[in-house]
């Protein structure tokens, strides 16, 4: 594929729908009970139309937020906070928090301008939460933030660059 050509609209729509579908599935799995104790958990509320997507029997989905633009990657923390890397001119990482238990993002806060970090490259290629860090990458580097502490919504400070200097590539190399 010639990286200088724009994707046809059909491919863009397919990519966006794939990401949104993944977002909803991960949200539901992130909301599932993960502890072995028998504490009551909130009942998951699903949209009657599953957020506009078709799912197999036994699955459901709910739109948590629809005002942040195209989501490219996301990770769900143990406390239910959702970290989203957006695909827009600015790029960026956003934290979503539900404070009322209705599975809707009540607090939305940006905490990183990916354009500055990526020298203008906003096509990020991954995101995860592992060992107390929020990990992310772009085409040229892998970086991480320490998870927010004491109920804070976003990490403090700039991310730590773990690996850099990958040659500029297309196709999710980092």
Tab-separated table of C-alpha atoms in Angstrom:
chain	number	residue	atom	x	y	z
A	1	UNK	CA	0.000	0.000	0.000
A	2	UNK	CA	1.347	3.413	-0.930
A	3	UNK	CA	1.596	5.283	2.381
A	4	UNK	CA	1.282	8.632	0.651
A	5	UNK	CA	-2.248	7.920	-0.564
A	6	UNK	CA	-5.275	8.420	1.641
A	7	UNK	CA	-7.422	5.421	2.412
A	8	UNK	CA	-10.752	5.279	0.606
A	9	UNK	CA	-13.715	6.324	2.734
A	10	UNK	CA	-14.993	2.740	2.969
A	11	UNK	CA	-11.722	1.586	4.522
A	12	UNK	CA	-11.733	4.509	6.959
A	13	UNK	CA	-15.286	3.716	8.038
A	14	UNK	CA	-14.384	0.044	8.454
A	15	UNK	CA	-11.347	0.949	10.562
A	16	UNK	CA	-13.325	3.339	12.760
A	17	UNK	CA	-16.102	0.796	13.276
A	18	UNK	CA	-13.534	-1.884	14.140
A	19	UNK	CA	-11.936	0.359	16.743
A	20	UNK	CA	-15.297	1.369	18.200
A	21	UNK	CA	-16.350	-2.282	18.358
A	22	UNK	CA	-13.142	-3.181	20.152
A	23	UNK	CA	-13.672	-0.219	22.486
A	24	UNK	CA	-17.112	-1.445	23.481
A	25	UNK	CA	-16.036	-5.075	23.915
A	26	UNK	CA	-13.072	-4.049	26.054
A	27	UNK	CA	-15.277	-1.770	28.085
A	28	UNK	CA	-17.672	-4.582	28.839
A	29	UNK	CA	-14.845	-6.978	29.692
A	30	UNK	CA	-13.223	-4.308	31.854
A	31	UNK	CA	-16.448	-3.861	33.783
A	32	UNK	CA	-16.832	-7.560	34.496
A	33	UNK	CA	-16.217	-8.788	38.037
A	34	UNK	CA	-12.560	-9.738	38.333
A	35	UNK	CA	-12.156	-10.464	42.044
A	36	UNK	CA	-12.841	-13.733	43.801
A	37	UNK	CA	-14.777	-12.146	46.681
A	38	UNK	CA	-18.540	-11.932	46.633
A	39	UNK	CA	-18.930	-8.178	46.943
A	40	UNK	CA	-21.904	-6.814	44.999
A	41	UNK	CA	-21.038	-5.222	41.675
A	42	UNK	CA	-22.912	-2.708	39.576
A	43	UNK	CA	-25.241	-4.176	36.993
A	44	UNK	CA	-23.989	-3.457	33.515
A	45	UNK	CA	-26.478	-1.378	31.570
A	46	UNK	CA	-26.426	-2.026	27.835
A	47	UNK	CA	-27.850	0.137	25.094
A	48	UNK	CA	-30.963	-1.416	23.593
A	49	UNK	CA	-29.271	-1.297	20.167
A	50	UNK	CA	-25.815	-2.324	21.515
A	51	UNK	CA	-24.411	1.045	20.564
A	52	UNK	CA	-25.285	0.468	16.938
A	53	UNK	CA	-23.229	-2.696	16.450
A	54	UNK	CA	-24.205	-6.337	16.008
A	55	UNK	CA	-22.926	-8.702	18.686
A	56	UNK	CA	-23.251	-12.457	19.265
A	57	UNK	CA	-25.755	-13.778	21.803
A	58	UNK	CA	-24.584	-13.280	25.364
A	59	UNK	CA	-22.774	-10.011	24.633
A	60	UNK	CA	-23.971	-6.445	24.889
A	61	UNK	CA	-22.489	-2.990	24.535
A	62	UNK	CA	-23.047	0.557	25.644
A	63	UNK	CA	-21.642	3.818	24.321
A	64	UNK	CA	-19.637	5.369	27.156
A	65	UNK	CA	-18.827	8.621	25.356
A	66	UNK	CA	-19.394	9.927	21.848
A	67	UNK	CA	-17.760	13.348	22.030
A	68	UNK	CA	-14.007	12.645	21.895
A	69	UNK	CA	-13.570	11.969	18.193
A	70	UNK	CA	-12.124	8.852	16.615
A	71	UNK	CA	-10.616	6.447	19.140
A	72	UNK	CA	-7.623	4.443	17.971
A	73	UNK	CA	-6.552	2.430	21.036
A	74	UNK	CA	-7.686	2.041	24.615
A	75	UNK	CA	-6.922	0.326	27.885
A	76	UNK	CA	-9.127	-0.149	30.951
A	77	UNK	CA	-7.640	0.231	34.445
A	78	UNK	CA	-8.627	-1.945	37.400
A	79	UNK	CA	-10.700	0.937	38.827
A	80	UNK	CA	-12.704	1.205	35.580
A	81	UNK	CA	-10.995	4.335	34.222
A	82	UNK	CA	-10.633	4.101	30.456
A	83	UNK	CA	-7.546	5.482	28.707
A	84	UNK	CA	-8.112	6.292	25.036
A	85	UNK	CA	-5.624	7.295	22.348
A	86	UNK	CA	-7.416	9.351	19.748
A	87	UNK	CA	-6.849	9.583	16.038
A	88	UNK	CA	-7.272	13.229	15.173
A	89	UNK	CA	-5.200	16.177	14.014
A	90	UNK	CA	-4.119	16.863	17.576
A	91	UNK	CA	-3.851	13.278	18.704
A	92	UNK	CA	-3.759	12.755	22.415
A	93	UNK	CA	-4.566	10.504	25.322
A	94	UNK	CA	-7.812	10.915	27.213
A	95	UNK	CA	-8.991	9.486	30.523
A	96	UNK	CA	-12.684	8.679	30.917
A	97	UNK	CA	-14.192	8.154	34.366
A	98	UNK	CA	-17.697	7.105	35.384
A	99	UNK	CA	-18.463	8.652	38.785
A	100	UNK	CA	-22.160	7.739	39.002
A	101	UNK	CA	-22.174	4.041	38.097
A	102	UNK	CA	-24.278	4.510	34.955
A	103	UNK	CA	-21.491	3.407	32.566
A	104	UNK	CA	-21.274	6.876	31.017
A	105	UNK	CA	-18.103	8.983	31.136
A	106	UNK	CA	-18.830	11.788	33.597
A	107	UNK	CA	-15.262	13.126	33.574
A	108	UNK	CA	-13.231	13.427	30.372
A	109	UNK	CA	-9.688	14.755	30.632
A	110	UNK	CA	-6.875	14.973	28.064
A	111	UNK	CA	-3.405	14.440	29.465
A	112	UNK	CA	-1.005	14.230	26.552
A	113	UNK	CA	-0.582	16.017	23.258
A	114	UNK	CA	0.742	13.234	21.080
A	115	UNK	CA	1.626	15.588	18.233
A	116	UNK	CA	4.460	17.114	20.262
A	117	UNK	CA	5.720	13.712	21.384
A	118	UNK	CA	5.514	12.168	17.948
A	119	UNK	CA	7.018	14.982	15.890
A	120	UNK	CA	3.672	15.411	14.160
A	121	UNK	CA	2.939	11.694	13.838
A	122	UNK	CA	-0.449	11.022	15.381
A	123	UNK	CA	-1.079	7.515	14.042
A	124	UNK	CA	-0.324	5.808	17.318
A	125	UNK	CA	0.155	2.063	17.266
A	126	UNK	CA	-0.636	0.645	20.672
A	127	UNK	CA	-1.698	1.114	24.285
A	128	UNK	CA	-1.750	-1.112	27.378
A	129	UNK	CA	-1.747	-1.022	31.167
A	130	UNK	CA	0.917	-3.236	32.735
A	131	UNK	CA	2.884	-3.328	36.010
A	132	UNK	CA	1.660	0.059	37.227
A	133	UNK	CA	2.209	1.938	33.971
A	134	UNK	CA	0.193	3.148	31.011
A	135	UNK	CA	2.200	2.065	27.959
A	136	UNK	CA	1.834	3.562	24.498
A	137	UNK	CA	3.722	3.703	21.242
A	138	UNK	CA	3.866	5.457	17.934
A	139	UNK	CA	5.738	4.583	14.764
A	140	UNK	CA	9.088	5.614	16.241
A	141	UNK	CA	9.041	5.057	20.017
A	142	UNK	CA	7.568	3.275	23.024
A	143	UNK	CA	6.805	5.302	26.133
A	144	UNK	CA	5.015	5.004	29.476
A	145	UNK	CA	3.440	7.018	32.261
A	146	UNK	CA	3.196	5.890	35.872
A	147	UNK	CA	-0.429	5.088	36.727
A	148	UNK	CA	-2.192	7.921	38.578
A	149	UNK	CA	-2.114	7.542	42.357
A	150	UNK	CA	-4.572	8.242	45.189
A	151	UNK	CA	-7.640	8.596	43.000
A	152	UNK	CA	-6.030	11.033	40.564
A	153	UNK	CA	-7.495	10.973	37.077
A	154	UNK	CA	-4.395	11.512	34.937
A	155	UNK	CA	-0.684	10.718	35.315
A	156	UNK	CA	1.657	13.446	36.522
A	157	UNK	CA	4.456	14.738	34.334
A	158	UNK	CA	5.786	13.734	30.974
A	159	UNK	CA	6.016	10.129	29.834
A	160	UNK	CA	9.244	8.182	30.075
A	161	UNK	CA	10.542	7.170	26.644
A	162	UNK	CA	11.535	3.507	26.856
A	163	UNK	CA	12.686	2.859	23.291
A	164	UNK	CA	13.212	5.373	20.505
A	165	UNK	CA	14.866	5.684	17.147
A	166	UNK	CA	12.811	3.210	15.181
A	167	UNK	CA	13.028	4.087	11.498
A	168	UNK	CA	9.928	5.854	10.219
A	169	UNK	CA	7.726	2.995	9.034
A	170	UNK	CA	4.158	2.232	8.178
A	171	UNK	CA	2.286	-0.766	9.567
A	172	UNK	CA	2.545	-0.725	13.360
A	173	UNK	CA	6.210	-1.672	13.655
A	174	UNK	CA	6.807	-0.407	17.197
